[in-house]
Amino acid sequence: DAGVTQSPTHLIKTRGQHVTLRCSPISGHKSVSWYQQVLGQGPQFIFQYYEKEERGRGNFPDRFSARQFPNYSSELNVNALLLGDSALYLCASSFGWAGMQFFGPGTRLTVL
Amino acid sequence: AQTVTQSQPEMSVQEAETVTLSCTYDTSESDYYLFWYKQPPSRQMILVIRQEAYKQQNATENRFSVNFQKAAKSFSLKISDSQLGDAAMYFCAYVLGDSGAGSYQLTFGKGTKLSVIP
């Protein structure tokens, strides 16, 4: 079975631009969570979605938004990019909202 | 707010030897889970081991075991018979049990970089 997949693998944007990151969960998993990992730090929770509804949101500005589709895949959107948004963005899926989380390989975002 | 502290930014171990990575956490809750994740240079976050707070018995997974001291809020990872493939960043993480907060969000420490010397 395929694991969690994320696209794109790498992305380079300039300040002020908008970016969309995509995540496909493991088949049968209904929850997707997003984490931001800045270089040298542990991942930080951004969002959790379960059954297409937002279950939780971390301490991130409104420039960050996400959604989950009927097939349980998810998008993370970031508007008005700042240099500080440069990070590895990790997606994790789980069967239930409180289940074991399995991570994807991440998207490396560089903001110039 | 819950916090997770890993006080060793870097560790090294000889191949075939044993190493222990430290983690402490701060919470006022009684229902929670603790994890160790491994992140190799490939960036994929891989679950190494999981411990339920209500279980007194320490979790083990092959060469990996934990020393869970609930009163001291300590959760260390022991790697026995270290192998070259164990070299990676190791993250300790905490999550509130499903009877608590509305979301199931992992709180991570800053990580420990483990090097394995041949």
JSON list of C-alpha atoms in Angstrom, two decimals:
[
{"chain": "A", "resi": 1, "resn": "ASP", "atom": "CA", "xyz": [0.00, 0.00, 0.00]},
{"chain": "A", "resi": 2, "resn": "ALA", "atom": "CA", "xyz": [1.16, 3.51, -0.77]},
{"chain": "A", "resi": 3, "resn": "GLY", "atom": "CA", "xyz": [2.10, 5.68, 2.15]},
{"chain": "A", "resi": 4, "resn": "VAL", "atom": "CA", "xyz": [1.33, 9.35, 2.58]},
{"chain": "A", "resi": 5, "resn": "THR", "atom": "CA", "xyz": [2.31, 11.28, -0.52]},
{"chain": "A", "resi": 6, "resn": "GLN", "atom": "CA", "xyz": [3.03, 14.98, -0.84]},
{"chain": "A", "resi": 7, "resn": "SER", "atom": "CA", "xyz": [3.58, 17.27, -3.79]},
{"chain": "A", "resi": 8, "resn": "PRO", "atom": "CA", "xyz": [5.63, 19.00, -4.86]},
{"chain": "A", "resi": 9, "resn": "THR", "atom": "CA", "xyz": [8.88, 17.76, -3.32]},
{"chain": "A", "resi": 10, "resn": "HIS", "atom": "CA", "xyz": [10.58, 21.13, -3.53]},
{"chain": "A", "resi": 11, "resn": "LEU", "atom": "CA", "xyz": [9.28, 24.61, -4.20]},
{"chain": "A", "resi": 12, "resn": "ILE", "atom": "CA", "xyz": [10.91, 28.00, -4.54]},
{"chain": "A", "resi": 13, "resn": "LYS", "atom": "CA", "xyz": [8.81, 31.16, -4.21]},
{"chain": "A", "resi": 14, "resn": "THR", "atom": "CA", "xyz": [9.44, 34.86, -3.68]},
{"chain": "A", "resi": 15, "resn": "ARG", "atom": "CA", "xyz": [8.13, 37.03, -0.87]},
{"chain": "A", "resi": 16, "resn": "GLY", "atom": "CA", "xyz": [4.50, 38.04, -1.24]},
{"chain": "A", "resi": 17, "resn": "GLN", "atom": "CA", "xyz": [3.57, 35.10, -3.44]},
{"chain": "A", "resi": 18, "resn": "HIS", "atom": "CA", "xyz": [1.03, 32.42, -2.67]},
{"chain": "A", "resi": 19, "resn": "VAL", "atom": "CA", "xyz": [1.71, 28.67, -2.43]},
{"chain": "A", "resi": 20, "resn": "THR", "atom": "CA", "xyz": [-0.41, 25.51, -2.39]},
{"chain": "A", "resi": 21, "resn": "LEU", "atom": "CA", "xyz": [0.92, 22.24, -1.00]},
{"chain": "A", "resi": 22, "resn": "ARG", "atom": "CA", "xyz": [-0.87, 18.95, -1.51]},
{"chain": "A", "resi": 23, "resn": "CYS", "atom": "CA", "xyz": [-1.18, 15.77, 0.51]},
{"chain": "A", "resi": 24, "resn": "SER", "atom": "CA", "xyz": [-2.76, 12.39, -0.17]},
{"chain": "A", "resi": 25, "resn": "PRO", "atom": "CA", "xyz": [-3.33, 10.26, 2.91]},
{"chain": "A", "resi": 26, "resn": "ILE", "atom": "CA", "xyz": [-2.93, 6.53, 3.25]},
{"chain": "A", "resi": 27, "resn": "SER", "atom": "CA", "xyz": [-5.93, 4.76, 1.73]},
{"chain": "A", "resi": 28, "resn": "GLY", "atom": "CA", "xyz": [-8.70, 4.50, 4.32]},
{"chain": "A", "resi": 29, "resn": "HIS", "atom": "CA", "xyz": [-7.32, 7.30, 6.51]},
{"chain": "A", "resi": 30, "resn": "LYS", "atom": "CA", "xyz": [-9.79, 10.09, 7.16]},
{"chain": "A", "resi": 31, "resn": "SER", "atom": "CA", "xyz": [-7.65, 12.57, 9.06]},
{"chain": "A", "resi": 32, "resn": "VAL", "atom": "CA", "xyz": [-4.86, 14.77, 7.76]},
{"chain": "A", "resi": 33, "resn": "SER", "atom": "CA", "xyz": [-2.60, 16.97, 9.86]},
{"chain": "A", "resi": 34, "resn": "TRP", "atom": "CA", "xyz": [-0.08, 19.57, 8.70]},
{"chain": "A", "resi": 35, "resn": "TYR", "atom": "CA", "xyz": [3.16, 20.47, 10.45]},
{"chain": "A", "resi": 36, "resn": "GLN", "atom": "CA", "xyz": [5.85, 23.08, 9.75]},
{"chain": "A", "resi": 37, "resn": "GLN", "atom": "CA", "xyz": [9.46, 22.13, 10.45]},
{"chain": "A", "resi": 38, "resn": "VAL", "atom": "CA", "xyz": [11.91, 25.02, 10.39]},
{"chain": "A", "resi": 39, "resn": "LEU", "atom": "CA", "xyz": [15.56, 24.03, 9.97]},
{"chain": "A", "resi": 40, "resn": "GLY", "atom": "CA", "xyz": [17.03, 22.83, 13.24]},
{"chain": "A", "resi": 41, "resn": "GLN", "atom": "CA", "xyz": [13.68, 22.57, 15.02]},
{"chain": "A", "resi": 42, "resn": "GLY", "atom": "CA", "xyz": [11.03, 19.97, 15.65]},
{"chain": "A", "resi": 43, "resn": "PRO", "atom": "CA", "xyz": [7.80, 20.05, 13.65]},
{"chain": "A", "resi": 44, "resn": "GLN", "atom": "CA", "xyz": [5.07, 22.46, 14.77]},
{"chain": "A", "resi": 45, "resn": "PHE", "atom": "CA", "xyz": [1.39, 21.70, 14.40]},
{"chain": "A", "resi": 46, "resn": "ILE", "atom": "CA", "xyz": [-0.51, 23.86, 11.90]},
{"chain": "A", "resi": 47, "resn": "PHE", "atom": "CA", "xyz": [-3.87, 22.15, 11.21]},
{"chain": "A", "resi": 48, "resn": "GLN", "atom": "CA", "xyz": [-5.80, 18.95, 11.62]},
{"chain": "A", "resi": 49, "resn": "TYR", "atom": "CA", "xyz": [-8.70, 17.99, 9.39]},
{"chain": "A", "resi": 50, "resn": "TYR", "atom": "CA", "xyz": [-11.03, 15.08, 9.96]},
{"chain": "A", "resi": 51, "resn": "GLU", "atom": "CA", "xyz": [-13.95, 14.13, 7.76]},
{"chain": "A", "resi": 52, "resn": "LYS", "atom": "CA", "xyz": [-13.47, 17.37, 5.82]},
{"chain": "A", "resi": 53, "resn": "GLU", "atom": "CA", "xyz": [-13.82, 19.58, 8.87]},
{"chain": "A", "resi": 54, "resn": "GLU", "atom": "CA", "xyz": [-11.14, 21.51, 10.73]},
{"chain": "A", "resi": 55, "resn": "ARG", "atom": "CA", "xyz": [-10.47, 19.74, 13.99]},
{"chain": "A", "resi": 56, "resn": "GLY", "atom": "CA", "xyz": [-7.71, 21.95, 15.30]},
{"chain": "A", "resi": 57, "resn": "ARG", "atom": "CA", "xyz": [-5.43, 24.84, 14.46]},
{"chain": "A", "resi": 58, "resn": "GLY", "atom": "CA", "xyz": [-2.01, 25.70, 15.81]},
{"chain": "A", "resi": 59, "resn": "ASN", "atom": "CA", "xyz": [-0.55, 29.13, 16.52]},
{"chain": "A", "resi": 60, "resn": "PHE", "atom": "CA", "xyz": [-0.17, 30.29, 12.93]},
{"chain": "A", "resi": 61, "resn": "PRO", "atom": "CA", "xyz": [-1.41, 33.50, 11.27]},
{"chain": "A", "resi": 62, "resn": "ASP", "atom": "CA", "xyz": [-4.48, 33.67, 9.06]},
{"chain": "A", "resi": 63, "resn": "ARG", "atom": "CA", "xyz": [-2.21, 33.61, 6.01]},
{"chain": "A", "resi": 64, "resn": "PHE", "atom": "CA", "xyz": [-2.21, 29.86, 6.54]},
{"chain": "A", "resi": 65, "resn": "SER", "atom": "CA", "xyz": [-5.34, 27.97, 5.51]},
{"chain": "A", "resi": 66, "resn": "ALA", "atom": "CA", "xyz": [-6.18, 24.43, 4.56]},
{"chain": "A", "resi": 67, "resn": "ARG", "atom": "CA", "xyz": [-9.00, 22.25, 3.40]},
{"chain": "A", "resi": 68, "resn": "GLN", "atom": "CA", "xyz": [-9.80, 18.58, 3.00]},
{"chain": "A", "resi": 69, "resn": "PHE", "atom": "CA", "xyz": [-11.58, 17.12, 0.00]},
{"chain": "A", "resi": 70, "resn": "PRO", "atom": "CA", "xyz": [-14.20, 14.36, -0.20]},
{"chain": "A", "resi": 71, "resn": "ASN", "atom": "CA", "xyz": [-11.47, 11.85, -1.07]},
{"chain": "A", "resi": 72, "resn": "TYR", "atom": "CA", "xyz": [-9.67, 12.95, 2.16]},
{"chain": "A", "resi": 73, "resn": "SER", "atom": "CA", "xyz": [-6.73, 14.52, 0.35]},
{"chain": "A", "resi": 74, "resn": "SER", "atom": "CA", "xyz": [-5.77, 17.94, 1.61]},
{"chain": "A", "resi": 75, "resn": "GLU", "atom": "CA", "xyz": [-4.28, 21.26, 0.54]},
{"chain": "A", "resi": 76, "resn": "LEU", "atom": "CA", "xyz": [-2.32, 23.72, 2.64]},
{"chain": "A", "resi": 77, "resn": "ASN", "atom": "CA", "xyz": [-2.35, 27.28, 1.36]},
{"chain": "A", "resi": 78, "resn": "VAL", "atom": "CA", "xyz": [-0.06, 30.06, 2.45]},
{"chain": "A", "resi": 79, "resn": "ASN", "atom": "CA", "xyz": [-0.63, 33.64, 1.28]},
{"chain": "A", "resi": 80, "resn": "ALA", "atom": "CA", "xyz": [1.71, 36.63, 1.26]},
{"chain": "A", "resi": 81, "resn": "LEU", "atom": "CA", "xyz": [4.78, 34.49, 1.80]},
{"chain": "A", "resi": 82, "resn": "LEU", "atom": "CA", "xyz": [7.48, 35.72, 4.18]},
{"chain": "A", "resi": 83, "resn": "LEU", "atom": "CA", "xyz": [11.11, 34.65, 4.36]},
{"chain": "A", "resi": 84, "resn": "GLY", "atom": "CA", "xyz": [10.28, 32.98, 7.68]},
{"chain": "A", "resi": 85, "resn": "ASP", "atom": "CA", "xyz": [7.85, 30.63, 5.95]},
{"chain": "A", "resi": 86, "resn": "SER", "atom": "CA", "xyz": [10.83, 28.75, 4.49]},
{"chain": "A", "resi": 87, "resn": "ALA", "atom": "CA", "xyz": [10.56, 25.29, 6.01]},
{"chain": "A", "resi": 88, "resn": "LEU", "atom": "CA", "xyz": [9.79, 21.63, 5.47]},
{"chain": "A", "resi": 89, "resn": "TYR", "atom": "CA", "xyz": [6.03, 21.12, 5.47]},
{"chain": "A", "resi": 90, "resn": "LEU", "atom": "CA", "xyz": [4.98, 17.70, 6.66]},
{"chain": "A", "resi": 91, "resn": "CYS", "atom": "CA", "xyz": [1.63, 16.03, 6.22]},
{"chain": "A", "resi": 92, "resn": "ALA", "atom": "CA", "xyz": [0.50, 13.17, 8.43]},
{"chain": "A", "resi": 93, "resn": "SER", "atom": "CA", "xyz": [-2.55, 10.96, 8.09]},
{"chain": "A", "resi": 94, "resn": "SER", "atom": "CA", "xyz": [-4.42, 8.76, 10.54]},
{"chain": "A", "resi": 95, "resn": "PHE", "atom": "CA", "xyz": [-7.47, 6.54, 10.36]},
{"chain": "A", "resi": 96, "resn": "GLY", "atom": "CA", "xyz": [-9.45, 8.30, 13.07]},
{"chain": "A", "resi": 97, "resn": "TRP", "atom": "CA", "xyz": [-8.98, 11.79, 14.44]},
{"chain": "A", "resi": 98, "resn": "ALA", "atom": "CA", "xyz": [-7.11, 10.43, 17.44]},
{"chain": "A", "resi": 99, "resn": "GLY", "atom": "CA", "xyz": [-5.15, 7.70, 15.72]},
{"chain": "A", "resi": 100, "resn": "MET", "atom": "CA", "xyz": [-1.48, 6.99, 15.10]},
{"chain": "A", "resi": 101, "resn": "GLN", "atom": "CA", "xyz": [-0.10, 9.53, 12.64]},
{"chain": "A", "resi": 102, "resn": "PHE", "atom": "CA", "xyz": [1.95, 8.44, 9.63]},
{"chain": "A", "resi": 103, "resn": "PHE", "atom": "CA", "xyz": [4.05, 11.07, 7.95]},
{"chain": "A", "resi": 104, "resn": "GLY", "atom": "CA", "xyz": [4.75, 11.87, 4.34]},
{"chain": "A", "resi": 105, "resn": "PRO", "atom": "CA", "xyz": [8.17, 12.84, 2.96]},
{"chain": "A", "resi": 106, "resn": "GLY", "atom": "CA", "xyz": [7.41, 16.55, 3.16]},
{"chain": "A", "resi": 107, "resn": "THR", "atom": "CA", "xyz": [7.59, 19.53, 0.83]},
{"chain": "A", "resi": 108, "resn": "ARG", "atom": "CA", "xyz": [10.63, 21.77, 1.12]},
{"chain": "A", "resi": 109, "resn": "LEU", "atom": "CA", "xyz": [9.53, 25.39, 0.62]},
{"chain": "A", "resi": 110, "resn": "THR", "atom": "CA", "xyz": [12.14, 28.07, 0.06]},
{"chain": "A", "resi": 111, "resn": "VAL", "atom": "CA", "xyz": [11.04, 31.72, 0.07]},
{"chain": "A", "resi": 112, "resn": "LEU", "atom": "CA", "xyz": [13.50, 34.18, -1.50]},
{"chain": "B", "resi": 1, "resn": "ALA", "atom": "CA", "xyz": [0.82, 24.43, 27.38]},
{"chain": "B", "resi": 2, "resn": "GLN", "atom": "CA", "xyz": [2.64, 21.18, 26.99]},
{"chain": "B", "resi": 3, "resn": "THR", "atom": "CA", "xyz": [6.38, 21.31, 26.30]},
{"chain": "B", "resi": 4, "resn": "VAL", "atom": "CA", "xyz": [8.89, 18.67, 25.30]},
{"chain": "B", "resi": 5, "resn": "THR", "atom": "CA", "xyz": [12.60, 19.13, 26.03]},
{"chain": "B", "resi": 6, "resn": "GLN", "atom": "CA", "xyz": [15.50, 17.25, 24.51]},
{"chain": "B", "resi": 7, "resn": "SER", "atom": "CA", "xyz": [18.64, 18.44, 26.24]},
{"chain": "B", "resi": 8, "resn": "GLN", "atom": "CA", "xyz": [21.16, 16.69, 23.97]},
{"chain": "B", "resi": 9, "resn": "PRO", "atom": "CA", "xyz": [21.44, 18.43, 20.59]},
{"chain": "B", "resi": 10, "resn": "GLU", "atom": "CA", "xyz": [23.96, 15.83, 19.39]},
{"chain": "B", "resi": 11, "resn": "MET", "atom": "CA", "xyz": [25.05, 12.36, 20.45]},
{"chain": "B", "resi": 12, "resn": "SER", "atom": "CA", "xyz": [27.41, 9.79, 19.01]},
{"chain": "B", "resi": 13, "resn": "VAL", "atom": "CA", "xyz": [27.76, 6.05, 19.53]},
{"chain": "B", "resi": 14, "resn": "GLN", "atom": "CA", "xyz": [30.09, 3.35, 18.31]},
{"chain": "B", "resi": 15, "resn": "GLU", "atom": "CA", "xyz": [28.56, 0.75, 16.07]},
{"chain": "B", "resi": 16, "resn": "ALA", "atom": "CA", "xyz": [27.21, -2.21, 18.13]},
{"chain": "B", "resi": 17, "resn": "GLU", "atom": "CA", "xyz": [27.21, -0.15, 21.34]},
{"chain": "B", "resi": 18, "resn": "THR", "atom": "CA", "xyz": [24.25, 1.18, 23.32]},
{"chain": "B", "resi": 19, "resn": "VAL", "atom": "CA", "xyz": [23.12, 4.80, 23.50]},
{"chain": "B", "resi": 20, "resn": "THR", "atom": "CA", "xyz": [20.41, 6.57, 25.49]},
{"chain": "B", "resi": 21, "resn": "LEU", "atom": "CA", "xyz": [18.63, 9.71, 24.31]},
{"chain": "B", "resi": 22, "resn": "SER", "atom": "CA", "xyz": [16.92, 11.89, 26.90]},
{"chain": "B", "resi": 23, "resn": "CYS", "atom": "CA", "xyz": [13.53, 13.58, 26.84]},
{"chain": "B", "resi": 24, "resn": "THR", "atom": "CA", "xyz": [11.51, 15.38, 29.48]},
{"chain": "B", "resi": 25, "resn": "TYR", "atom": "CA", "xyz": [8.03, 16.79, 29.11]},
{"chain": "B", "resi": 26, "resn": "ASP", "atom": "CA", "xyz": [5.72, 19.04, 31.03]},
{"chain": "B", "resi": 27, "resn": "THR", "atom": "CA", "xyz": [2.00, 18.41, 31.31]},
{"chain": "B", "resi": 28, "resn": "SER", "atom": "CA", "xyz": [-0.72, 18.53, 33.92]},
{"chain": "B", "resi": 29, "resn": "GLU", "atom": "CA", "xyz": [-2.78, 15.91, 32.11]},
{"chain": "B", "resi": 30, "resn": "SER", "atom": "CA", "xyz": [-2.93, 12.22, 33.03]},
{"chain": "B", "resi": 31, "resn": "ASP", "atom": "CA", "xyz": [-4.08, 10.77, 29.70]},
{"chain": "B", "resi": 32, "resn": "TYR", "atom": "CA", "xyz": [-1.42, 11.15, 27.05]},
{"chain": "B", "resi": 33, "resn": "TYR", "atom": "CA", "xyz": [0.92, 9.29, 24.74]},
{"chain": "B", "resi": 34, "resn": "LEU", "atom": "CA", "xyz": [4.62, 9.67, 24.13]},
{"chain": "B", "resi": 35, "resn": "PHE", "atom": "CA", "xyz": [6.55, 8.85, 20.98]},
{"chain": "B", "resi": 36, "resn": "TRP", "atom": "CA", "xyz": [10.02, 8.70, 19.56]},
{"chain": "B", "resi": 37, "resn": "TYR", "atom": "CA", "xyz": [10.29, 9.52, 15.87]},
{"chain": "B", "resi": 38, "resn": "LYS", "atom": "CA", "xyz": [13.35, 9.09, 13.67]},
{"chain": "B", "resi": 39, "resn": "GLN", "atom": "CA", "xyz": [14.05, 11.48, 10.80]},
{"chain": "B", "resi": 40, "resn": "PRO", "atom": "CA", "xyz": [16.91, 10.40, 8.49]},
{"chain": "B", "resi": 41, "resn": "PRO", "atom": "CA", "xyz": [18.36, 12.74, 5.85]},
{"chain": "B", "resi": 42, "resn": "SER", "atom": "CA", "xyz": [15.58, 11.57, 3.53]},
{"chain": "B", "resi": 43, "resn": "ARG", "atom": "CA", "xyz": [13.29, 13.71, 5.79]},
{"chain": "B", "resi": 44, "resn": "GLN", "atom": "CA", "xyz": [10.65, 11.00, 6.24]},
{"chain": "B", "resi": 45, "resn": "MET", "atom": "CA", "xyz": [9.46, 11.00, 9.85]},
{"chain": "B", "resi": 46, "resn": "ILE", "atom": "CA", "xyz": [9.36, 7.38, 11.01]},
{"chain": "B", "resi": 47, "resn": "LEU", "atom": "CA", "xyz": [7.72, 6.18, 14.22]},
{"chain": "B", "resi": 48, "resn": "VAL", "atom": "CA", "xyz": [10.21, 4.28, 16.37]},
{"chain": "B", "resi": 49, "resn": "ILE", "atom": "CA", "xyz": [8.25, 3.55, 19.52]},
{"chain": "B", "resi": 50, "resn": "ARG", "atom": "CA", "xyz": [5.12, 4.61, 21.39]},
{"chain": "B", "resi": 51, "resn": "GLN", "atom": "CA", "xyz": [4.23, 4.64, 25.10]},
{"chain": "B", "resi": 52, "resn": "GLU", "atom": "CA", "xyz": [0.80, 5.04, 26.65]},
{"chain": "B", "resi": 53, "resn": "ALA", "atom": "CA", "xyz": [0.96, 7.05, 29.87]},
{"chain": "B", "resi": 54, "resn": "TYR", "atom": "CA", "xyz": [-1.45, 4.70, 31.66]},
{"chain": "B", "resi": 55, "resn": "LYS", "atom": "CA", "xyz": [0.85, 1.72, 31.10]},
{"chain": "B", "resi": 56, "resn": "GLN", "atom": "CA", "xyz": [3.56, 1.19, 33.69]},
{"chain": "B", "resi": 57, "resn": "GLN", "atom": "CA", "xyz": [5.45, -1.29, 31.53]},
{"chain": "B", "resi": 58, "resn": "ASN", "atom": "CA", "xyz": [8.11, 0.27, 29.34]},
{"chain": "B", "resi": 59, "resn": "ALA", "atom": "CA", "xyz": [7.58, -0.18, 25.60]},
{"chain": "B", "resi": 60, "resn": "THR", "atom": "CA", "xyz": [10.10, -2.15, 23.55]},
{"chain": "B", "resi": 61, "resn": "GLU", "atom": "CA", "xyz": [10.51, -2.61, 19.80]},
{"chain": "B", "resi": 62, "resn": "ASN", "atom": "CA", "xyz": [13.37, -4.92, 18.90]},
{"chain": "B", "resi": 63, "resn": "ARG", "atom": "CA", "xyz": [16.59, -2.96, 19.63]},
{"chain": "B", "resi": 64, "resn": "PHE", "atom": "CA", "xyz": [14.65, 0.09, 20.85]},
{"chain": "B", "resi": 65, "resn": "SER", "atom": "CA", "xyz": [13.29, 0.47, 24.36]},
{"chain": "B", "resi": 66, "resn": "VAL", "atom": "CA", "xyz": [12.16, 3.32, 26.56]},
{"chain": "B", "resi": 67, "resn": "ASN", "atom": "CA", "xyz": [12.54, 4.22, 30.20]},
{"chain": "B", "resi": 68, "resn": "PHE", "atom": "CA", "xyz": [9.27, 5.92, 31.10]},
{"chain": "B", "resi": 69, "resn": "GLN", "atom": "CA", "xyz": [9.30, 7.67, 34.47]},
{"chain": "B", "resi": 70, "resn": "LYS", "atom": "CA", "xyz": [5.85, 9.23, 34.78]},
{"chain": "B", "resi": 71, "resn": "ALA", "atom": "CA", "xyz": [6.39, 11.01, 38.11]},
{"chain": "B", "resi": 72, "resn": "ALA", "atom": "CA", "xyz": [9.62, 12.54, 36.84]},
{"chain": "B", "resi": 73, "resn": "LYS", "atom": "CA", "xyz": [8.04, 13.25, 33.42]},
{"chain": "B", "resi": 74, "resn": "SER", "atom": "CA", "xyz": [10.97, 11.60, 31.75]},
{"chain": "B", "resi": 75, "resn": "PHE", "atom": "CA", "xyz": [10.93, 9.45, 28.60]},
{"chain": "B", "resi": 76, "resn": "SER", "atom": "CA", "xyz": [14.34, 8.27, 27.40]},
{"chain": "B", "resi": 77, "resn": "LEU", "atom": "CA", "xyz": [15.08, 6.10, 24.38]},
{"chain": "B", "resi": 78, "resn": "LYS", "atom": "CA", "xyz": [17.68, 3.32, 24.53]},
{"chain": "B", "resi": 79, "resn": "ILE", "atom": "CA", "xyz": [19.11, 1.96, 21.29]},
{"chain": "B", "resi": 80, "resn": "SER", "atom": "CA", "xyz": [20.98, -1.30, 21.70]},
{"chain": "B", "resi": 81, "resn": "ASP", "atom": "CA", "xyz": [23.45, -2.81, 19.24]},
{"chain": "B", "resi": 82, "resn": "SER", "atom": "CA", "xyz": [23.58, 0.45, 17.29]},
{"chain": "B", "resi": 83, "resn": "GLN", "atom": "CA", "xyz": [23.73, 0.16, 13.52]},
{"chain": "B", "resi": 84, "resn": "LEU", "atom": "CA", "xyz": [24.90, 2.61, 10.85]},
{"chain": "B", "resi": 85, "resn": "GLY", "atom": "CA", "xyz": [21.30, 2.95, 9.71]},
{"chain": "B", "resi": 86, "resn": "ASP", "atom": "CA", "xyz": [20.32, 4.34, 13.11]},
{"chain": "B", "resi": 87, "resn": "ALA", "atom": "CA", "xyz": [22.09, 7.60, 12.31]},
{"chain": "B", "resi": 88, "resn": "ALA", "atom": "CA", "xyz": [19.38, 10.26, 12.11]},
{"chain": "B", "resi": 89, "resn": "MET", "atom": "CA", "xyz": [17.60, 13.04, 13.99]},
{"chain": "B", "resi": 90, "resn": "TYR", "atom": "CA", "xyz": [15.47, 11.65, 16.80]},
{"chain": "B", "resi": 91, "resn": "PHE", "atom": "CA", "xyz": [12.44, 13.55, 18.03]},
{"chain": "B", "resi": 92, "resn": "CYS", "atom": "CA", "xyz": [10.52, 12.99, 21.22]},
{"chain": "B", "resi": 93, "resn": "ALA", "atom": "CA", "xyz": [6.82, 13.87, 20.93]},
{"chain": "B", "resi": 94, "resn": "TYR", "atom": "CA", "xyz": [3.78, 14.14, 23.15]},
{"chain": "B", "resi": 95, "resn": "VAL", "atom": "CA", "xyz": [0.07, 14.05, 22.39]},
{"chain": "B", "resi": 96, "resn": "LEU", "atom": "CA", "xyz": [-2.92, 14.49, 24.65]},
{"chain": "B", "resi": 97, "resn": "GLY", "atom": "CA", "xyz": [-5.20, 11.46, 24.82]},
{"chain": "B", "resi": 98, "resn": "ASP", "atom": "CA", "xyz": [-8.41, 11.44, 22.83]},
{"chain": "B", "resi": 99, "resn": "SER", "atom": "CA", "xyz": [-10.44, 12.23, 25.93]},
{"chain": "B", "resi": 100, "resn": "GLY", "atom": "CA", "xyz": [-8.88, 15.67, 26.01]},
{"chain": "B", "resi": 101, "resn": "ALA", "atom": "CA", "xyz": [-8.42, 18.38, 23.42]},
{"chain": "B", "resi": 102, "resn": "GLY", "atom": "CA", "xyz": [-10.49, 18.53, 20.25]},
{"chain": "B", "resi": 103, "resn": "SER", "atom": "CA", "xyz": [-7.49, 17.94, 18.03]},
{"chain": "B", "resi": 104, "resn": "TYR", "atom": "CA", "xyz": [-4.84, 15.26, 18.14]},
{"chain": "B", "resi": 105, "resn": "GLN", "atom": "CA", "xyz": [-1.75, 17.37, 17.73]},
{"chain": "B", "resi": 106, "resn": "LEU", "atom": "CA", "xyz": [1.76, 16.18, 18.32]},
{"chain": "B", "resi": 107, "resn": "THR", "atom": "CA", "xyz": [4.12, 18.44, 20.29]},
{"chain": "B", "resi": 108, "resn": "PHE", "atom": "CA", "xyz": [7.75, 17.76, 19.38]},
{"chain": "B", "resi": 109, "resn": "GLY", "atom": "CA", "xyz": [11.06, 18.45, 21.05]},
{"chain": "B", "resi": 110, "resn": "LYS", "atom": "CA", "xyz": [13.91, 20.09, 19.12]},
{"chain": "B", "resi": 111, "resn": "GLY", "atom": "CA", "xyz": [15.55, 16.79, 18.36]},
{"chain": "B", "resi": 112, "resn": "THR", "atom": "CA", "xyz": [18.82, 14.97, 18.99]},
{"chain": "B", "resi": 113, "resn": "LYS", "atom": "CA", "xyz": [21.18, 14.27, 16.11]},
{"chain": "B", "resi": 114, "resn": "LEU", "atom": "CA", "xyz": [22.60, 10.78, 16.50]},
{"chain": "B", "resi": 115, "resn": "SER", "atom": "CA", "xyz": [25.81, 9.81, 14.72]},
{"chain": "B", "resi": 116, "resn": "VAL", "atom": "CA", "xyz": [26.96, 6.19, 14.54]},
{"chain": "B", "resi": 117, "resn": "ILE", "atom": "CA", "xyz": [30.71, 5.66, 14.29]},
{"chain": "B", "resi": 118, "resn": "PRO", "atom": "CA", "xyz": [31.84, 2.56, 12.37]}
]
